[in-house]
mmCIF file of C-alpha atoms in Angstrom:
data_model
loop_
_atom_site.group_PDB
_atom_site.id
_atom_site.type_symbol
_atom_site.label_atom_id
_atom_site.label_comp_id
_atom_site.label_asym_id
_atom_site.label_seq_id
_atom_site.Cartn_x
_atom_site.Cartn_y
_atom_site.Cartn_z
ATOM 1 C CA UNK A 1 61.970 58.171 29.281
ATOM 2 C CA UNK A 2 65.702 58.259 30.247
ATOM 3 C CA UNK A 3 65.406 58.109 33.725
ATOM 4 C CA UNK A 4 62.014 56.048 35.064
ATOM 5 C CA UNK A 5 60.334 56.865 38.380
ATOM 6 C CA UNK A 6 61.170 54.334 41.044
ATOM 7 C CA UNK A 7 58.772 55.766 43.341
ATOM 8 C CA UNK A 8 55.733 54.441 41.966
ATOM 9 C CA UNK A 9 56.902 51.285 39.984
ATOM 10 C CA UNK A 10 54.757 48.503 38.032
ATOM 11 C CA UNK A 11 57.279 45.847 38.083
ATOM 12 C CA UNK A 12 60.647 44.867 39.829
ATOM 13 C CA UNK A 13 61.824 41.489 37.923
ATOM 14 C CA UNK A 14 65.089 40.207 40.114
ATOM 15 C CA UNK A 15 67.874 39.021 37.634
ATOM 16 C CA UNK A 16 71.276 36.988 37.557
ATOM 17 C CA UNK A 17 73.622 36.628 34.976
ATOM 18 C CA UNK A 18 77.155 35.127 34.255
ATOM 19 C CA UNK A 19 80.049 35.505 31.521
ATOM 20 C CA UNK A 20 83.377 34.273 30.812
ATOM 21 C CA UNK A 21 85.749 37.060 30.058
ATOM 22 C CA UNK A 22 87.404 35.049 26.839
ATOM 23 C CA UNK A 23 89.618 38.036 25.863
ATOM 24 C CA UNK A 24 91.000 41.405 27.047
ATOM 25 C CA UNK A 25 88.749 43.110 25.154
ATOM 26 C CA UNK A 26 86.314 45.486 26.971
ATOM 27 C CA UNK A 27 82.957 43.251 27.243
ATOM 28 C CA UNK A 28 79.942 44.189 28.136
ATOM 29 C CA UNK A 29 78.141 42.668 31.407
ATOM 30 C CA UNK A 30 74.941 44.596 31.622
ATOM 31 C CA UNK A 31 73.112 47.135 29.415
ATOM 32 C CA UNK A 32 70.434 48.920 29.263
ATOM 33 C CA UNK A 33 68.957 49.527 26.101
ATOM 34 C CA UNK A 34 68.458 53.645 25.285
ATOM 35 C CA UNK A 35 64.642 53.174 24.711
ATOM 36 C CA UNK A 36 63.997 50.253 27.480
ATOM 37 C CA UNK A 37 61.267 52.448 29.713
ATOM 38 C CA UNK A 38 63.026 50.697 32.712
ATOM 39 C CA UNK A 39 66.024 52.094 34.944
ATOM 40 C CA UNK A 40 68.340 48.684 36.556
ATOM 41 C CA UNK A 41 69.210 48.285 39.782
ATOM 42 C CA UNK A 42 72.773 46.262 40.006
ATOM 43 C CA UNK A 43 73.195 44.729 43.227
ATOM 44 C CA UNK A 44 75.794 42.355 43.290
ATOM 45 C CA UNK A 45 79.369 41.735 41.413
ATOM 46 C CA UNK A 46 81.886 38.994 41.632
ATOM 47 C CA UNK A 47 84.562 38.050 39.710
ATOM 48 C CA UNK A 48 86.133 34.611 39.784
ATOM 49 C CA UNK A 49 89.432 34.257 38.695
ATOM 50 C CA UNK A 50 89.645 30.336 37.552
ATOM 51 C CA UNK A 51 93.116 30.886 36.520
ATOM 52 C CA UNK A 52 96.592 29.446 37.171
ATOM 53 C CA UNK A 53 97.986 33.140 37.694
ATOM 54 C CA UNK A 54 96.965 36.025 39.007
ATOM 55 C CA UNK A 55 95.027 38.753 36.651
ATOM 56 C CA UNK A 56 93.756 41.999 37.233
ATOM 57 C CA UNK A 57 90.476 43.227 36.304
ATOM 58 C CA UNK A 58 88.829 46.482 35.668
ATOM 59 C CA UNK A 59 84.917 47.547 36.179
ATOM 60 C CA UNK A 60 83.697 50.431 33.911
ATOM 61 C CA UNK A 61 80.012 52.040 34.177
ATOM 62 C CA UNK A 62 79.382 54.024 30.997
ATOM 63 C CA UNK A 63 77.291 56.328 29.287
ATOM 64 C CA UNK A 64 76.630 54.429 26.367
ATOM 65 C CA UNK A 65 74.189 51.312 26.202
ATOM 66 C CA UNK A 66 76.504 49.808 24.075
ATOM 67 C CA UNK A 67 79.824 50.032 26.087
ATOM 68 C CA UNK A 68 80.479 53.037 24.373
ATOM 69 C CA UNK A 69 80.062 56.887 25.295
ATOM 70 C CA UNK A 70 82.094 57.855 28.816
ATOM 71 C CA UNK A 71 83.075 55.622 31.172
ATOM 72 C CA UNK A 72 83.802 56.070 34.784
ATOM 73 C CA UNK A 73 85.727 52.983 36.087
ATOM 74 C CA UNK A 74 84.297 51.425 39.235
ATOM 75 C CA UNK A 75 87.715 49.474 39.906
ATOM 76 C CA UNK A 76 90.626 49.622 37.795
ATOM 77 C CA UNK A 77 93.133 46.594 37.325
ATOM 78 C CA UNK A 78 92.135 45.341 40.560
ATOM 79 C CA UNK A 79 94.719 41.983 40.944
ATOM 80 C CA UNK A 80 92.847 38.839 41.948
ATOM 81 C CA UNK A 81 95.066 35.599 42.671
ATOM 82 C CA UNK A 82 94.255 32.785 40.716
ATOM 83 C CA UNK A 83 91.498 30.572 42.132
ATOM 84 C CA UNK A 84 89.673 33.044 44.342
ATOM 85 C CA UNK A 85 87.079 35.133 43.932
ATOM 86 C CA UNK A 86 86.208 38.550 44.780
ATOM 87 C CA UNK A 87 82.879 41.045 45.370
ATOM 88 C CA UNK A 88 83.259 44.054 43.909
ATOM 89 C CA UNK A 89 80.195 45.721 44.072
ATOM 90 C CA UNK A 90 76.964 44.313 46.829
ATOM 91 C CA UNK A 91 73.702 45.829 47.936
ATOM 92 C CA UNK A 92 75.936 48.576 50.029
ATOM 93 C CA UNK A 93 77.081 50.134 47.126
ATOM 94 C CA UNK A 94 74.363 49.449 44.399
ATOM 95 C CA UNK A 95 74.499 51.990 41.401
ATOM 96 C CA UNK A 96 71.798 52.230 38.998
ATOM 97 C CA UNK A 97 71.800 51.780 34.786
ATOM 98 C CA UNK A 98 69.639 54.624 33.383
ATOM 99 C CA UNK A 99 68.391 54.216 29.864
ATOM 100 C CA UNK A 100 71.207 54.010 27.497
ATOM 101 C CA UNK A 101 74.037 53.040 30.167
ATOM 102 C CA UNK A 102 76.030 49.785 30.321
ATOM 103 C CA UNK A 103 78.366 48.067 32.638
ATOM 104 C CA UNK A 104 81.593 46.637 31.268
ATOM 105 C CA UNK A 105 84.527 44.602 31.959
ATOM 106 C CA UNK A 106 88.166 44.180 31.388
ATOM 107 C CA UNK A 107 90.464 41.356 32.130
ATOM 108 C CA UNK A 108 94.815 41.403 31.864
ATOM 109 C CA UNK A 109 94.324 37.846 30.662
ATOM 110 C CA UNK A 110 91.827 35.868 28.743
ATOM 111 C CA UNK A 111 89.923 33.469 30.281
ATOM 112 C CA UNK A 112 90.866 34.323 33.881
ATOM 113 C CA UNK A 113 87.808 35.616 34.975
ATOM 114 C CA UNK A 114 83.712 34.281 35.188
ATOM 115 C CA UNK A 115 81.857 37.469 36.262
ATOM 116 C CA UNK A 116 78.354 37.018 38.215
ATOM 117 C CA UNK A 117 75.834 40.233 38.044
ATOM 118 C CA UNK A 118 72.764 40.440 39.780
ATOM 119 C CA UNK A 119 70.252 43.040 39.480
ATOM 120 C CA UNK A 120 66.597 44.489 39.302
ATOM 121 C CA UNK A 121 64.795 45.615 35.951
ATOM 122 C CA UNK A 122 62.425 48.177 37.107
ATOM 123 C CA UNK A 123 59.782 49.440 35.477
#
């Protein structure tokens, strides 16, 4: 089932979760797994960069429930100034995870950023 029905739905389970971004290494915030059964629903995405500098951070959604596959970058080295925080992504402008899709990030600097995701499993 790579793309669910959200029209007549069992189950929506409402989810939050955090990460440090420890390295500039493409991480992965959210993923949904290629044989889940359920489609996700992000609504919300902040970054908070707890920094002494300014960094720059990119959002990727990609094919590939592992990070890999094609990505399509949501922002790209968007600068945030140390010790502020930033939405990039609310309820207006939701996107959904299909079946085998992930949602990465990327930081300039390591341990700049703590990225908050919240979003709907539906199934």
């Amino acid at each position: 089932m790579a793309n669910p029905n959200i029209v007549n739905v069992s189950s929506i389970l409402g989810e939050t979760g955090g990460l440090d971004l420890t390295d500039t290494n493409s991480t992965v915030l959210l993923s949904n797994a290629a044989s889940s059964g359920n489609i996700m629903k992000v609504n919300f995405v902040s970054a908070c960069n707890d920094s002494v500098s300014s960094a720059n951070i990119t959002l990727t959604w990609t094919t590939g429930a592992d990070g890999g596959g094609t990505g399509y970058k949501i922002v790209n080295n968007l600068a945030i100034t140390a010790n502020t925080s930033l939405v990039i992504l609310d309820r207006a402008s939701s996107l959904y995870l299909k079946e085998g899709n992930s949602l990465t990030a990327t930081a300039s600097a390591g341990n700049a950023f703590h990225v908050v995701v919240s979003y709907e499993i539906i199934s």
